[in-house]
Amino acid sequence: MEPPYANEAFIAPNSLAFVDGGTHFVAGSAGRIAVFDVTRQAGPEMYHNLKAKAGATGMRDTSRIMALSVSSDGLLAAGSTNRNVGLFGNSGRGACETTFSVAGRMSKVTATRGSGITSLAWTPDGRYLLVAERQSDGVHVYDVRNLLRRVSFLSGRNAKTTQRLGIDVIAMREGCEVWAGGVDGVVRMWRNPGSKDGEHVPDTGIKMHDDAVPSAVWHPSGALLATCSGQRLFAKVDLGDDESSSDTDSESLSENEQSTIRQPNNTLKIWDFTPVGSEVVEGPAV
């Protein structure tokens, strides 16, 4: 097999996902998906060049692969900033089985205008694929048996931002739950995605932070939830016309300007949901 890289260019990964119980991981970059063996100190053992001409079911995409997720059956889903999704067998080592775009036909009720896939997740049974985009208030739900039709749309995520806000799925006794944070600091939950056609509003929401929540991840036991918050903030400085005061303005902000600037809330929290739900650890995000 030819070496995957014919030059010394640095290729930055935009997404990572462990597969096969942690013995391998998959990296997505601009127009490329590579599979690595954690026991080898070398390059990828195989890769998919998405910039090459694709066949009837192949995936051709020159944009960045921003999201990866593998199902319980070893089906790897890869999502790009061009709003395309490709499915690869054998945890990413197999050929591309199918590809589709989330920019397909949508009903007026659940129409959404996202600008690129940022997060993917499978339901525990491997039946439904969840697709989240930037600048989109919801999550697409696709049935793996018919990827040309979107089953439902999890609305009300409050994620109209270019920041990457992830989603997580936790198995429950009666199905599963999808959890996702919003720019308002609220983490919302949708129960059993795919059980409703069309729009699926949140089943509950909890105010957990005072800033955007890019990640809310459950421990497999379902007892602990880890959330983090924060976003990039810019100081708004009013540059006056008076040249004599320009030096002073550039050195420091006035008291009024400092009071109007929102303080960042960059925190990492661990929440205990057994039995009543109480916060047990709080500290600054690393």
PDB file of C-alpha atoms in Angstrom:
ATOM      1  CA  MET A   1       0.000   0.000   0.000  1.00  0.00           C
ATOM      2  CA  GLU A   2       1.317   3.427  -0.879  1.00  0.00           C
ATOM      3  CA  PRO A   3       2.273   5.712   1.997  1.00  0.00           C
ATOM      4  CA  PRO A   4      -0.660   7.984   2.808  1.00  0.00           C
ATOM      5  CA  TYR A   5       1.351  11.174   2.634  1.00  0.00           C
ATOM      6  CA  ALA A   6       3.765  11.907  -0.200  1.00  0.00           C
ATOM      7  CA  ASN A   7       5.110  15.083   1.399  1.00  0.00           C
ATOM      8  CA  GLU A   8       6.005  16.482   4.797  1.00  0.00           C
ATOM      9  CA  ALA A   9       2.944  18.682   5.164  1.00  0.00           C
ATOM     10  CA  PHE A  10       1.388  18.814   8.611  1.00  0.00           C
ATOM     11  CA  ILE A  11      -2.234  17.647   8.493  1.00  0.00           C
ATOM     12  CA  ALA A  12      -4.196  18.795  11.517  1.00  0.00           C
ATOM     13  CA  PRO A  13      -6.999  16.494  12.693  1.00  0.00           C
ATOM     14  CA  ASN A  14     -10.394  18.129  13.117  1.00  0.00           C
ATOM     15  CA  SER A  15     -12.054  15.139  14.802  1.00  0.00           C
ATOM     16  CA  LEU A  16     -11.060  11.959  16.655  1.00  0.00           C
ATOM     17  CA  ALA A  17     -12.932   8.838  17.712  1.00  0.00           C
ATOM     18  CA  PHE A  18     -11.753   5.640  19.416  1.00  0.00           C
ATOM     19  CA  VAL A  19     -12.992   2.373  17.900  1.00  0.00           C
ATOM     20  CA  ASP A  20     -12.601  -1.357  18.563  1.00  0.00           C
ATOM     21  CA  GLY A  21     -12.616  -0.946  22.319  1.00  0.00           C
ATOM     22  CA  GLY A  22      -9.832   1.629  22.276  1.00  0.00           C
ATOM     23  CA  THR A  23      -7.255  -0.371  20.293  1.00  0.00           C
ATOM     24  CA  HIS A  24      -7.619   1.968  17.315  1.00  0.00           C
ATOM     25  CA  PHE A  25      -8.722   5.523  16.695  1.00  0.00           C
ATOM     26  CA  VAL A  26      -9.958   7.375  13.630  1.00  0.00           C
ATOM     27  CA  ALA A  27      -8.884  10.902  12.704  1.00  0.00           C
ATOM     28  CA  GLY A  28     -10.745  13.193  10.334  1.00  0.00           C
ATOM     29  CA  SER A  29      -9.080  16.097   8.543  1.00  0.00           C
ATOM     30  CA  ALA A  30      -9.516  18.093   5.355  1.00  0.00           C
ATOM     31  CA  GLY A  31     -10.682  15.561   2.758  1.00  0.00           C
ATOM     32  CA  ARG A  32      -9.192  12.588   4.600  1.00  0.00           C
ATOM     33  CA  ILE A  33     -10.126   9.910   7.138  1.00  0.00           C
ATOM     34  CA  ALA A  34      -7.304   7.844   8.658  1.00  0.00           C
ATOM     35  CA  VAL A  35      -7.322   4.827  10.999  1.00  0.00           C
ATOM     36  CA  PHE A  36      -4.487   4.454  13.526  1.00  0.00           C
ATOM     37  CA  ASP A  37      -3.352   1.568  15.721  1.00  0.00           C
ATOM     38  CA  VAL A  38      -2.522   2.804  19.233  1.00  0.00           C
ATOM     39  CA  THR A  39       0.177   0.121  19.617  1.00  0.00           C
ATOM     40  CA  ARG A  40       2.129   1.341  16.582  1.00  0.00           C
ATOM     41  CA  GLN A  41       4.379   4.384  16.633  1.00  0.00           C
ATOM     42  CA  ALA A  42       3.877   5.081  12.968  1.00  0.00           C
ATOM     43  CA  GLY A  43       1.453   6.559  10.496  1.00  0.00           C
ATOM     44  CA  PRO A  44      -2.075   5.328   9.808  1.00  0.00           C
ATOM     45  CA  GLU A  45      -2.597   1.697   8.929  1.00  0.00           C
ATOM     46  CA  MET A  46      -5.120   2.787   6.282  1.00  0.00           C
ATOM     47  CA  TYR A  47      -6.897   5.922   5.120  1.00  0.00           C
ATOM     48  CA  HIS A  48      -9.652   7.216   2.834  1.00  0.00           C
ATOM     49  CA  ASN A  49      -8.767  10.012   0.436  1.00  0.00           C
ATOM     50  CA  LEU A  50     -12.047  11.884   0.049  1.00  0.00           C
ATOM     51  CA  LYS A  51     -10.562  14.315  -2.441  1.00  0.00           C
ATOM     52  CA  ALA A  52     -10.257  11.578  -5.057  1.00  0.00           C
ATOM     53  CA  LYS A  53     -13.038  10.880  -7.532  1.00  0.00           C
ATOM     54  CA  ALA A  54     -15.711   8.848  -5.785  1.00  0.00           C
ATOM     55  CA  GLY A  55     -17.780   6.028  -7.159  1.00  0.00           C
ATOM     56  CA  ALA A  56     -21.508   5.509  -7.012  1.00  0.00           C
ATOM     57  CA  THR A  57     -21.572   5.130  -3.230  1.00  0.00           C
ATOM     58  CA  GLY A  58     -18.243   6.714  -2.358  1.00  0.00           C
ATOM     59  CA  MET A  59     -17.836   9.936  -0.415  1.00  0.00           C
ATOM     60  CA  ARG A  60     -16.148  12.830  -2.155  1.00  0.00           C
ATOM     61  CA  ASP A  61     -15.628  15.845   0.061  1.00  0.00           C
ATOM     62  CA  THR A  62     -12.740  18.299   0.175  1.00  0.00           C
ATOM     63  CA  SER A  63     -13.957  20.088   3.304  1.00  0.00           C
ATOM     64  CA  ARG A  64     -13.018  19.318   6.899  1.00  0.00           C
ATOM     65  CA  ILE A  65     -14.322  16.198   8.639  1.00  0.00           C
ATOM     66  CA  MET A  66     -15.513  17.771  11.889  1.00  0.00           C
ATOM     67  CA  ALA A  67     -17.373  14.837  13.464  1.00  0.00           C
ATOM     68  CA  LEU A  68     -16.895  11.063  13.800  1.00  0.00           C
ATOM     69  CA  SER A  69     -18.986   8.437  15.575  1.00  0.00           C
ATOM     70  CA  VAL A  70     -19.046   4.645  15.443  1.00  0.00           C
ATOM     71  CA  SER A  71     -22.180   2.561  16.041  1.00  0.00           C
ATOM     72  CA  SER A  72     -22.510  -0.604  18.097  1.00  0.00           C
ATOM     73  CA  ASP A  73     -22.320  -2.529  14.808  1.00  0.00           C
ATOM     74  CA  GLY A  74     -19.001  -0.935  13.801  1.00  0.00           C
ATOM     75  CA  LEU A  75     -20.474   1.518  11.282  1.00  0.00           C
ATOM     76  CA  LEU A  76     -18.428   4.730  11.256  1.00  0.00           C
ATOM     77  CA  ALA A  77     -20.253   7.969  10.462  1.00  0.00           C
ATOM     78  CA  ALA A  78     -18.216  10.949   9.278  1.00  0.00           C
ATOM     79  CA  GLY A  79     -19.665  14.460   8.947  1.00  0.00           C
ATOM     80  CA  SER A  80     -18.167  17.407   7.081  1.00  0.00           C
ATOM     81  CA  THR A  81     -18.488  21.181   7.014  1.00  0.00           C
ATOM     82  CA  ASN A  82     -20.194  20.776   3.620  1.00  0.00           C
ATOM     83  CA  ARG A  83     -23.117  19.106   5.460  1.00  0.00           C
ATOM     84  CA  ASN A  84     -22.311  15.662   4.032  1.00  0.00           C
ATOM     85  CA  VAL A  85     -22.341  12.379   5.960  1.00  0.00           C
ATOM     86  CA  GLY A  86     -20.524   9.217   4.898  1.00  0.00           C
ATOM     87  CA  LEU A  87     -20.901   5.752   6.431  1.00  0.00           C
ATOM     88  CA  PHE A  88     -17.906   3.395   6.449  1.00  0.00           C
ATOM     89  CA  GLY A  89     -17.948  -0.265   7.442  1.00  0.00           C
ATOM     90  CA  ASN A  90     -15.593  -2.138   9.768  1.00  0.00           C
ATOM     91  CA  SER A  91     -15.064   0.819  12.118  1.00  0.00           C
ATOM     92  CA  GLY A  92     -13.736   2.985   9.313  1.00  0.00           C
ATOM     93  CA  ARG A  93     -11.514   0.424   7.589  1.00  0.00           C
ATOM     94  CA  GLY A  94     -14.167  -0.666   5.123  1.00  0.00           C
ATOM     95  CA  ALA A  95     -15.401   1.084   2.018  1.00  0.00           C
ATOM     96  CA  CYS A  96     -17.906   3.902   2.082  1.00  0.00           C
ATOM     97  CA  GLU A  97     -21.283   2.157   2.094  1.00  0.00           C
ATOM     98  CA  THR A  98     -23.375   5.249   1.461  1.00  0.00           C
ATOM     99  CA  THR A  99     -23.322   9.023   1.670  1.00  0.00           C
ATOM    100  CA  PHE A 100     -26.024  11.657   2.008  1.00  0.00           C
ATOM    101  CA  SER A 101     -26.477  15.362   2.682  1.00  0.00           C
ATOM    102  CA  VAL A 102     -28.450  16.877   5.551  1.00  0.00           C
ATOM    103  CA  ALA A 103     -29.394  19.743   3.227  1.00  0.00           C
ATOM    104  CA  GLY A 104     -32.131  17.616   1.648  1.00  0.00           C
ATOM    105  CA  ARG A 105     -35.851  18.191   1.617  1.00  0.00           C
ATOM    106  CA  MET A 106     -37.341  19.266   4.921  1.00  0.00           C
ATOM    107  CA  SER A 107     -40.821  20.174   6.050  1.00  0.00           C
ATOM    108  CA  LYS A 108     -41.584  23.816   6.755  1.00  0.00           C
ATOM    109  CA  VAL A 109     -42.223  23.020  10.406  1.00  0.00           C
ATOM    110  CA  THR A 110     -38.801  21.517  11.077  1.00  0.00           C
ATOM    111  CA  ALA A 111     -36.713  23.332   8.470  1.00  0.00           C
ATOM    112  CA  THR A 112     -33.263  24.342   9.695  1.00  0.00           C
ATOM    113  CA  ARG A 113     -30.408  26.171   8.074  1.00  0.00           C
ATOM    114  CA  GLY A 114     -27.227  24.781   9.527  1.00  0.00           C
ATOM    115  CA  SER A 115     -23.778  25.628   8.229  1.00  0.00           C
ATOM    116  CA  GLY A 116     -21.787  22.437   8.701  1.00  0.00           C
ATOM    117  CA  ILE A 117     -21.835  19.270  10.790  1.00  0.00           C
ATOM    118  CA  THR A 118     -20.084  19.553  14.149  1.00  0.00           C
ATOM    119  CA  SER A 119     -21.280  16.496  16.100  1.00  0.00           C
ATOM    120  CA  LEU A 120     -22.547  12.963  15.408  1.00  0.00           C
ATOM    121  CA  ALA A 121     -23.942  10.296  17.722  1.00  0.00           C
ATOM    122  CA  TRP A 122     -25.635   6.913  17.408  1.00  0.00           C
ATOM    123  CA  THR A 123     -28.435   5.547  19.538  1.00  0.00           C
ATOM    124  CA  PRO A 124     -27.329   2.487  21.573  1.00  0.00           C
ATOM    125  CA  ASP A 125     -29.152   0.066  19.261  1.00  0.00           C
ATOM    126  CA  GLY A 126     -27.410   1.526  16.199  1.00  0.00           C
ATOM    127  CA  ARG A 127     -30.714   2.318  14.489  1.00  0.00           C
ATOM    128  CA  TYR A 128     -30.740   6.116  14.547  1.00  0.00           C
ATOM    129  CA  LEU A 129     -27.983   8.557  13.624  1.00  0.00           C
ATOM    130  CA  LEU A 130     -28.078  11.999  15.253  1.00  0.00           C
ATOM    131  CA  VAL A 131     -26.542  14.921  13.358  1.00  0.00           C
ATOM    132  CA  ALA A 132     -25.875  18.323  14.945  1.00  0.00           C
ATOM    133  CA  GLU A 133     -24.755  21.408  13.013  1.00  0.00           C
ATOM    134  CA  ARG A 134     -23.351  24.796  13.860  1.00  0.00           C
ATOM    135  CA  GLN A 135     -25.772  27.735  13.689  1.00  0.00           C
ATOM    136  CA  SER A 136     -28.687  25.336  14.101  1.00  0.00           C
ATOM    137  CA  ASP A 137     -31.163  25.107  16.962  1.00  0.00           C
ATOM    138  CA  GLY A 138     -31.773  21.393  16.605  1.00  0.00           C
ATOM    139  CA  VAL A 139     -30.491  17.906  15.856  1.00  0.00           C
ATOM    140  CA  HIS A 140     -31.367  15.812  12.779  1.00  0.00           C
ATOM    141  CA  VAL A 141     -32.504  12.225  13.413  1.00  0.00           C
ATOM    142  CA  TYR A 142     -31.988   9.699  10.589  1.00  0.00           C
ATOM    143  CA  ASP A 143     -33.042   6.064  10.435  1.00  0.00           C
ATOM    144  CA  VAL A 144     -30.063   4.037   9.220  1.00  0.00           C
ATOM    145  CA  ARG A 145     -32.435   1.852   7.169  1.00  0.00           C
ATOM    146  CA  ASN A 146     -33.522   4.826   5.048  1.00  0.00           C
ATOM    147  CA  LEU A 147     -30.999   7.658   5.146  1.00  0.00           C
ATOM    148  CA  LEU A 148     -32.716   9.554   2.350  1.00  0.00           C
ATOM    149  CA  ARG A 149     -35.472  10.598   4.764  1.00  0.00           C
ATOM    150  CA  ARG A 150     -35.092  12.440   8.014  1.00  0.00           C
ATOM    151  CA  VAL A 151     -37.264  10.878  10.714  1.00  0.00           C
ATOM    152  CA  SER A 152     -37.492  13.816  13.088  1.00  0.00           C
ATOM    153  CA  PHE A 153     -35.816  16.975  14.283  1.00  0.00           C
ATOM    154  CA  LEU A 154     -34.903  17.625  17.924  1.00  0.00           C
ATOM    155  CA  SER A 155     -35.758  21.315  18.221  1.00  0.00           C
ATOM    156  CA  GLY A 156     -35.066  23.989  20.825  1.00  0.00           C
ATOM    157  CA  ARG A 157     -31.352  23.348  21.317  1.00  0.00           C
ATOM    158  CA  ASN A 158     -30.601  27.101  21.270  1.00  0.00           C
ATOM    159  CA  ALA A 159     -27.324  26.710  19.398  1.00  0.00           C
ATOM    160  CA  LYS A 160     -27.304  29.542  16.859  1.00  0.00           C
ATOM    161  CA  THR A 161     -23.552  29.937  16.999  1.00  0.00           C
ATOM    162  CA  THR A 162     -20.443  28.956  15.066  1.00  0.00           C
ATOM    163  CA  GLN A 163     -19.024  27.441  18.257  1.00  0.00           C
ATOM    164  CA  ARG A 164     -18.991  23.657  18.291  1.00  0.00           C
ATOM    165  CA  LEU A 165     -21.687  22.447  20.696  1.00  0.00           C
ATOM    166  CA  GLY A 166     -21.713  18.683  21.110  1.00  0.00           C
ATOM    167  CA  ILE A 167     -24.383  16.098  21.872  1.00  0.00           C
ATOM    168  CA  ASP A 168     -24.340  12.918  23.947  1.00  0.00           C
ATOM    169  CA  VAL A 169     -26.556   9.832  24.117  1.00  0.00           C
ATOM    170  CA  ILE A 170     -27.093   7.789  27.269  1.00  0.00           C
ATOM    171  CA  ALA A 171     -28.819   4.402  27.394  1.00  0.00           C
ATOM    172  CA  MET A 172     -31.764   4.107  29.787  1.00  0.00           C
ATOM    173  CA  ARG A 173     -33.988   1.250  30.922  1.00  0.00           C
ATOM    174  CA  GLU A 174     -36.644   2.312  28.434  1.00  0.00           C
ATOM    175  CA  GLY A 175     -34.690   3.482  25.393  1.00  0.00           C
ATOM    176  CA  CYS A 176     -32.210   6.345  25.496  1.00  0.00           C
ATOM    177  CA  GLU A 177     -31.863  10.086  26.031  1.00  0.00           C
ATOM    178  CA  VAL A 178     -30.085  12.793  24.028  1.00  0.00           C
ATOM    179  CA  TRP A 179     -28.445  15.623  25.977  1.00  0.00           C
ATOM    180  CA  ALA A 180     -27.094  18.843  24.471  1.00  0.00           C
ATOM    181  CA  GLY A 181     -26.046  22.250  25.774  1.00  0.00           C
ATOM    182  CA  GLY A 182     -27.039  25.650  24.410  1.00  0.00           C
ATOM    183  CA  VAL A 183     -25.614  29.150  24.312  1.00  0.00           C
ATOM    184  CA  ASP A 184     -27.873  30.119  27.235  1.00  0.00           C
ATOM    185  CA  GLY A 185     -26.190  27.721  29.667  1.00  0.00           C
ATOM    186  CA  VAL A 186     -29.135  25.307  29.628  1.00  0.00           C
ATOM    187  CA  VAL A 187     -28.600  21.582  29.010  1.00  0.00           C
ATOM    188  CA  ARG A 188     -31.654  20.038  27.349  1.00  0.00           C
ATOM    189  CA  MET A 189     -32.825  16.447  27.020  1.00  0.00           C
ATOM    190  CA  TRP A 190     -34.880  14.628  24.381  1.00  0.00           C
ATOM    191  CA  ARG A 191     -36.179  11.159  25.248  1.00  0.00           C
ATOM    192  CA  ASN A 192     -36.085   8.327  22.679  1.00  0.00           C
ATOM    193  CA  PRO A 193     -35.140  10.154  19.452  1.00  0.00           C
ATOM    194  CA  GLY A 194     -36.995   8.763  16.454  1.00  0.00           C
ATOM    195  CA  SER A 195     -40.091   7.882  18.474  1.00  0.00           C
ATOM    196  CA  LYS A 196     -41.847  10.999  17.148  1.00  0.00           C
ATOM    197  CA  ASP A 197     -42.201  12.137  13.552  1.00  0.00           C
ATOM    198  CA  GLY A 198     -41.448  15.741  12.651  1.00  0.00           C
ATOM    199  CA  GLU A 199     -40.531  18.178  15.388  1.00  0.00           C
ATOM    200  CA  HIS A 200     -39.516  16.807  18.786  1.00  0.00           C
ATOM    201  CA  VAL A 201     -39.356  19.495  21.481  1.00  0.00           C
ATOM    202  CA  PRO A 202     -37.126  19.027  24.552  1.00  0.00           C
ATOM    203  CA  ASP A 203     -38.537  16.839  27.299  1.00  0.00           C
ATOM    204  CA  THR A 204     -36.677  18.812  29.949  1.00  0.00           C
ATOM    205  CA  GLY A 205     -33.967  21.430  30.416  1.00  0.00           C
ATOM    206  CA  ILE A 206     -31.661  22.312  33.304  1.00  0.00           C
ATOM    207  CA  LYS A 207     -29.825  25.609  33.800  1.00  0.00           C
ATOM    208  CA  MET A 208     -26.268  24.492  34.587  1.00  0.00           C
ATOM    209  CA  HIS A 209     -23.999  27.367  33.527  1.00  0.00           C
ATOM    210  CA  ASP A 210     -23.997  31.105  32.894  1.00  0.00           C
ATOM    211  CA  ASP A 211     -22.373  30.725  29.480  1.00  0.00           C
ATOM    212  CA  ALA A 212     -22.510  28.508  26.403  1.00  0.00           C
ATOM    213  CA  VAL A 213     -22.240  24.761  27.101  1.00  0.00           C
ATOM    214  CA  PRO A 214     -20.121  23.138  24.364  1.00  0.00           C
ATOM    215  CA  SER A 215     -20.064  19.715  26.007  1.00  0.00           C
ATOM    216  CA  ALA A 216     -22.331  17.649  28.266  1.00  0.00           C
ATOM    217  CA  VAL A 217     -21.184  14.028  28.607  1.00  0.00           C
ATOM    218  CA  TRP A 218     -22.651  11.214  30.695  1.00  0.00           C
ATOM    219  CA  HIS A 219     -20.728   8.542  32.543  1.00  0.00           C
ATOM    220  CA  PRO A 220     -21.791   5.116  31.158  1.00  0.00           C
ATOM    221  CA  SER A 221     -23.408   4.313  34.507  1.00  0.00           C
ATOM    222  CA  GLY A 222     -25.876   7.163  34.022  1.00  0.00           C
ATOM    223  CA  ALA A 223     -25.084   8.541  37.476  1.00  0.00           C
ATOM    224  CA  LEU A 224     -22.656  11.366  36.677  1.00  0.00           C
ATOM    225  CA  LEU A 225     -22.877  14.152  34.108  1.00  0.00           C
ATOM    226  CA  ALA A 226     -19.859  16.287  33.168  1.00  0.00           C
ATOM    227  CA  THR A 227     -20.498  19.717  31.656  1.00  0.00           C
ATOM    228  CA  CYS A 228     -18.187  22.521  30.608  1.00  0.00           C
ATOM    229  CA  SER A 229     -18.909  26.110  29.640  1.00  0.00           C
ATOM    230  CA  GLY A 230     -17.220  29.070  28.008  1.00  0.00           C
ATOM    231  CA  GLN A 231     -16.814  30.998  24.802  1.00  0.00           C
ATOM    232  CA  ARG A 232     -14.513  33.586  23.331  1.00  0.00           C
ATOM    233  CA  LEU A 233     -15.354  37.111  24.445  1.00  0.00           C
ATOM    234  CA  PHE A 234     -14.018  40.338  23.016  1.00  0.00           C
ATOM    235  CA  ALA A 235     -13.741  43.612  24.892  1.00  0.00           C
ATOM    236  CA  LYS A 236     -15.744  46.351  23.225  1.00  0.00           C
ATOM    237  CA  VAL A 237     -13.738  49.568  23.293  1.00  0.00           C
ATOM    238  CA  ASP A 238     -15.170  52.881  22.098  1.00  0.00           C
ATOM    239  CA  LEU A 239     -12.426  54.800  20.286  1.00  0.00           C
ATOM    240  CA  GLY A 240     -13.197  58.502  20.611  1.00  0.00           C
ATOM    241  CA  ASP A 241     -12.336  61.254  18.134  1.00  0.00           C
ATOM    242  CA  ASP A 242     -10.173  63.113  20.602  1.00  0.00           C
ATOM    243  CA  GLU A 243      -6.560  62.240  19.830  1.00  0.00           C
ATOM    244  CA  SER A 244      -5.405  63.475  23.210  1.00  0.00           C
ATOM    245  CA  SER A 245      -7.449  60.798  24.970  1.00  0.00           C
ATOM    246  CA  SER A 246      -6.586  57.943  22.604  1.00  0.00           C
ATOM    247  CA  ASP A 247      -3.523  56.899  24.563  1.00  0.00           C
ATOM    248  CA  THR A 248      -5.469  56.723  27.795  1.00  0.00           C
ATOM    249  CA  ASP A 249      -8.311  54.754  26.186  1.00  0.00           C
ATOM    250  CA  SER A 250      -5.902  52.207  24.729  1.00  0.00           C
ATOM    251  CA  GLU A 251      -4.241  51.569  28.080  1.00  0.00           C
ATOM    252  CA  SER A 252      -7.331  50.894  30.150  1.00  0.00           C
ATOM    253  CA  LEU A 253     -11.109  50.774  29.954  1.00  0.00           C
ATOM    254  CA  SER A 254     -13.344  53.166  31.822  1.00  0.00           C
ATOM    255  CA  GLU A 255     -15.388  51.966  34.772  1.00  0.00           C
ATOM    256  CA  ASN A 256     -18.590  52.099  32.702  1.00  0.00           C
ATOM    257  CA  GLU A 257     -17.046  50.007  29.915  1.00  0.00           C
ATOM    258  CA  GLN A 258     -15.725  47.452  32.390  1.00  0.00           C
ATOM    259  CA  SER A 259     -19.142  47.096  33.987  1.00  0.00           C
ATOM    260  CA  THR A 260     -20.830  46.385  30.634  1.00  0.00           C
ATOM    261  CA  ILE A 261     -18.369  43.644  29.601  1.00  0.00           C
ATOM    262  CA  ARG A 262     -19.726  40.203  30.481  1.00  0.00           C
ATOM    263  CA  GLN A 263     -17.317  38.143  32.521  1.00  0.00           C
ATOM    264  CA  PRO A 264     -16.462  34.713  31.078  1.00  0.00           C
ATOM    265  CA  ASN A 265     -17.790  31.596  32.759  1.00  0.00           C
ATOM    266  CA  ASN A 266     -15.154  29.008  31.859  1.00  0.00           C
ATOM    267  CA  THR A 267     -15.924  26.132  34.201  1.00  0.00           C
ATOM    268  CA  LEU A 268     -16.007  22.354  34.348  1.00  0.00           C
ATOM    269  CA  LYS A 269     -18.694  20.785  36.549  1.00  0.00           C
ATOM    270  CA  ILE A 270     -19.521  17.232  37.594  1.00  0.00           C
ATOM    271  CA  TRP A 271     -23.153  16.581  38.515  1.00  0.00           C
ATOM    272  CA  ASP A 272     -24.371  13.661  40.624  1.00  0.00           C
ATOM    273  CA  PHE A 273     -27.809  12.362  39.617  1.00  0.00           C
ATOM    274  CA  THR A 274     -28.044   9.665  42.293  1.00  0.00           C
ATOM    275  CA  PRO A 275     -30.468   9.904  43.863  1.00  0.00           C
ATOM    276  CA  VAL A 276     -31.715  13.504  43.735  1.00  0.00           C
ATOM    277  CA  GLY A 277     -29.217  15.343  41.522  1.00  0.00           C
ATOM    278  CA  SER A 278     -26.688  17.553  43.238  1.00  0.00           C
ATOM    279  CA  GLU A 279     -23.487  19.175  42.101  1.00  0.00           C
ATOM    280  CA  VAL A 280     -20.512  17.507  43.739  1.00  0.00           C
ATOM    281  CA  VAL A 281     -17.462  19.086  42.110  1.00  0.00           C
ATOM    282  CA  GLU A 282     -16.887  22.457  40.528  1.00  0.00           C
ATOM    283  CA  GLY A 283     -13.678  24.001  39.297  1.00  0.00           C
ATOM    284  CA  PRO A 284     -12.078  25.991  36.513  1.00  0.00           C
ATOM    285  CA  ALA A 285     -11.938  24.369  33.101  1.00  0.00           C
ATOM    286  CA  VAL A 286      -8.496  23.223  32.041  1.00  0.00           C
TER     287      VAL A 286
END
